[in-house]
mmCIF file of C-alpha atoms in Angstrom:
data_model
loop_
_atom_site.group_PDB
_atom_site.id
_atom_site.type_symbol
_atom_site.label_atom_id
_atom_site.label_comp_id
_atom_site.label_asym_id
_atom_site.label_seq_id
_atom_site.Cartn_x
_atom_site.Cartn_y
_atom_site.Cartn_z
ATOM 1 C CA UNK A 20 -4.205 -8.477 -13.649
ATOM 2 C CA UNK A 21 -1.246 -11.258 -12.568
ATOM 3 C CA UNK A 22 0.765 -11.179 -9.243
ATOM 4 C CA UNK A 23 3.738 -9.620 -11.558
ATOM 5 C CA UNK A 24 1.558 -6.548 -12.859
ATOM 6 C CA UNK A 25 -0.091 -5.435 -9.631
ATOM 7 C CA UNK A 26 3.697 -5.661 -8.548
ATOM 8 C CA UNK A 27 4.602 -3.401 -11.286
ATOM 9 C CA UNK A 28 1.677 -1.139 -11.110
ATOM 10 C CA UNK A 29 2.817 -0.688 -6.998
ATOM 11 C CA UNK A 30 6.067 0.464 -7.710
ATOM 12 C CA UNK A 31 4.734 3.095 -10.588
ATOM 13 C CA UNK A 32 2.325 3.811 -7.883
ATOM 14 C CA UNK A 33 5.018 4.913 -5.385
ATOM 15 C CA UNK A 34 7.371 6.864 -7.993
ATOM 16 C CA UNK A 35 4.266 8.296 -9.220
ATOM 17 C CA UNK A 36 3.046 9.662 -5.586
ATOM 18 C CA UNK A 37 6.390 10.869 -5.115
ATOM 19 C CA UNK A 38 6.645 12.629 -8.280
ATOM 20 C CA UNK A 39 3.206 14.224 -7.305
ATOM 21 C CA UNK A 40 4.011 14.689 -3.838
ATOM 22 C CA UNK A 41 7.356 16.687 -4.909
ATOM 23 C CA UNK A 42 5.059 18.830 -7.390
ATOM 24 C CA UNK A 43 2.666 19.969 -3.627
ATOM 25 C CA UNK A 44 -0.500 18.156 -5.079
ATOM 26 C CA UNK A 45 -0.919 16.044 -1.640
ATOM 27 C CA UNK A 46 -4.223 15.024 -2.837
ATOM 28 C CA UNK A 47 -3.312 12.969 -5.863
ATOM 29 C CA UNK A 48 -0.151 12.141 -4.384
ATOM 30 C CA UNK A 49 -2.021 10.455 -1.407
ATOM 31 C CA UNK A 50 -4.670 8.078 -3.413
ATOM 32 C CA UNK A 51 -1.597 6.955 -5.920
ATOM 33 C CA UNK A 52 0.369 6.047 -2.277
ATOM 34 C CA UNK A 53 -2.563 3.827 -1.824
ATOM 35 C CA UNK A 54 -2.811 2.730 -4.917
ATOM 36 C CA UNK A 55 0.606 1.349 -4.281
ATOM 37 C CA UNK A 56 -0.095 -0.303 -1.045
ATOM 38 C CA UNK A 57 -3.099 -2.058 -2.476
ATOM 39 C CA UNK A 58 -1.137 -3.364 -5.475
ATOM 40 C CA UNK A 59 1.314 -4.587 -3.620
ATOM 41 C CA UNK A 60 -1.167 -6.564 -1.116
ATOM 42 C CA UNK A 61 -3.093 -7.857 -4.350
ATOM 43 C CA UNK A 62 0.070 -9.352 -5.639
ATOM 44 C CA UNK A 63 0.802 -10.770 -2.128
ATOM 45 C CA UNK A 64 -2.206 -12.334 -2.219
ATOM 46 C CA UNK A 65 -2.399 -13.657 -5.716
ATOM 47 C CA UNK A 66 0.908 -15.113 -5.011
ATOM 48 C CA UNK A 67 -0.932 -17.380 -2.649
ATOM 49 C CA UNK A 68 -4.545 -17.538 -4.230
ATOM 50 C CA UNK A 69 -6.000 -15.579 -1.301
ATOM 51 C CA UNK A 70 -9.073 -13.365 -2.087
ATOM 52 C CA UNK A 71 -8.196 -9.905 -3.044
ATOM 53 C CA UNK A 72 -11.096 -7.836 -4.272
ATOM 54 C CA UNK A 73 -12.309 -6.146 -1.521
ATOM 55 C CA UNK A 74 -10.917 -3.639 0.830
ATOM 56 C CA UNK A 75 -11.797 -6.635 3.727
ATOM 57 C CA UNK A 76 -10.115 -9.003 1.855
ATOM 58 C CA UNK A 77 -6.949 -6.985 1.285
ATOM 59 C CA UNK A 78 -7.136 -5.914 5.038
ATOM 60 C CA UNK A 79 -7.336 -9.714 5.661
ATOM 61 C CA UNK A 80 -4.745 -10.506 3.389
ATOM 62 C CA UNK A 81 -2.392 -7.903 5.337
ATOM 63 C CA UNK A 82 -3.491 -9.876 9.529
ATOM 64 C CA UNK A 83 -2.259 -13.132 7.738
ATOM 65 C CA UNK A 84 1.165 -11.992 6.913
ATOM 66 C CA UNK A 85 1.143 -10.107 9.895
ATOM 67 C CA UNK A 86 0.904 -13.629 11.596
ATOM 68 C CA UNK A 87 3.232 -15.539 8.684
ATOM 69 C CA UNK A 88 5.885 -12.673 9.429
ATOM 70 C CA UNK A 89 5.412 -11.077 12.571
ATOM 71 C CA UNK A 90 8.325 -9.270 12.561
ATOM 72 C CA UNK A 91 7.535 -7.011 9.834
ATOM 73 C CA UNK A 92 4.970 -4.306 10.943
ATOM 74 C CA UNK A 93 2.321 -5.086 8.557
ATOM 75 C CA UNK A 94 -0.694 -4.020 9.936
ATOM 76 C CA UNK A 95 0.648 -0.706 11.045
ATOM 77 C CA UNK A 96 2.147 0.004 7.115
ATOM 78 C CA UNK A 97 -1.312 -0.710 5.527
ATOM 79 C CA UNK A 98 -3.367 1.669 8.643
ATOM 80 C CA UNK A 99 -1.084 4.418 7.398
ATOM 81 C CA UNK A 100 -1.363 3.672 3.954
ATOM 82 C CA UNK A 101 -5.266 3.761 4.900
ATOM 83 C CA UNK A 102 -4.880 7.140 6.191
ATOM 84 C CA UNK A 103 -3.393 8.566 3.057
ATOM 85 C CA UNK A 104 -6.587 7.151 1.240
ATOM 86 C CA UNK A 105 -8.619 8.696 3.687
ATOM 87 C CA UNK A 106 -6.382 12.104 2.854
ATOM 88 C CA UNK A 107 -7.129 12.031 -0.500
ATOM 89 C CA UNK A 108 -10.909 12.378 0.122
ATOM 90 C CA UNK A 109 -10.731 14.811 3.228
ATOM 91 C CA UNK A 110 -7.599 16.347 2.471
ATOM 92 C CA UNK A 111 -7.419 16.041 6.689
ATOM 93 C CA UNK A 112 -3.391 15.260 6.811
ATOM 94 C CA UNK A 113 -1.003 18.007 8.064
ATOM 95 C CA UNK A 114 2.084 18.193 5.814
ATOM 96 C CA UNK A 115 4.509 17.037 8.919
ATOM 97 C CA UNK A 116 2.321 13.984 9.138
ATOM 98 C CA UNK A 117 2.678 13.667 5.172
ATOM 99 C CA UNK A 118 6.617 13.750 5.622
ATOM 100 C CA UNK A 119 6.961 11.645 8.754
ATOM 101 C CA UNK A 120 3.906 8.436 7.300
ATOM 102 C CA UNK A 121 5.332 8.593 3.462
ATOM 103 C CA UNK A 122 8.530 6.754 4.663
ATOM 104 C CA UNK A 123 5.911 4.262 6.566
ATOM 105 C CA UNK A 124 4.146 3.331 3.415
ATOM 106 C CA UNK A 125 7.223 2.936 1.363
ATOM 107 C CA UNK A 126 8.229 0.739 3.561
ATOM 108 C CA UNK A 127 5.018 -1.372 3.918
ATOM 109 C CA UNK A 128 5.001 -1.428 0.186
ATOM 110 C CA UNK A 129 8.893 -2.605 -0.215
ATOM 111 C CA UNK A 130 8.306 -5.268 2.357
ATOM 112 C CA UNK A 131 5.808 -6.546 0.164
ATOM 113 C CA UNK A 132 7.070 -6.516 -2.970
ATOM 114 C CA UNK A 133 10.265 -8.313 -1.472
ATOM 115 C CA UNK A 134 7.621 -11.389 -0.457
ATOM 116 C CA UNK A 135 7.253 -11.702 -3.648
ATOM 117 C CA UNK A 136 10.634 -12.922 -4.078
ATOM 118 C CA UNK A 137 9.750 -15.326 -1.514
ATOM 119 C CA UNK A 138 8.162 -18.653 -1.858
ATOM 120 C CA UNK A 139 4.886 -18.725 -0.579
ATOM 121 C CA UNK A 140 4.454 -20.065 3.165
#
């Protein structure tokens, strides 16, 4: 896959975990909110030809651009984003936790996707 489809395939991601959380399967819902915040790392990091097929390398893609833009709170996006994974396979989230971390990963993911737009530093 190129920068532009894991791009793509993160925003399906999100619409699609929305769709599924809206329909109360929090399971499926949870892995494709993930899925989103991994595509949108991978693109990140293909952007700038940084190593993205591991969990550790997308978890060291994410300290970089926590250092490149320290501003944004990266590293806090993709530990939530890491919980929902963790949800879909222990189905251990609460649904006020649910509600209150979606907005978290959306956020982590639009961040992202808007570095895109960015030329790489």
């Amino acid at each position: 896959m190129q920068q532009e489809d894991h791009g793509r395939q993160a925003r399906e991601f999100l619409e699609a975990s929305d769709s599924e959380f809206d329909a109360g399967d929090h399971l499926q819902a949870s892995e494709k909110l993930w899925g989103a915040a991994t595509h949108a790392v991978m693109a990140v990091a293909l952007q700038r030809d940084w190593p993205c097929r591991s969990h550790r390398a997308l978890s060291n893609t994410v300290s970089r651009l926590q250092q490149e833009f320290g501003a944004l709170p990266l590293r806090a996006g993709f530990g939530v984003a890491e919980k929902f994974h963790r949800n879909f396979y222990h189905d251990e989230m609460q649904d006020y936790e649910i509600e209150a971390d979606r907005p978290t990963v959306h956020e982590f993911v639009n961040s992202l996707l808007a570095l895109l737009e960015q030329p790489a530093g």
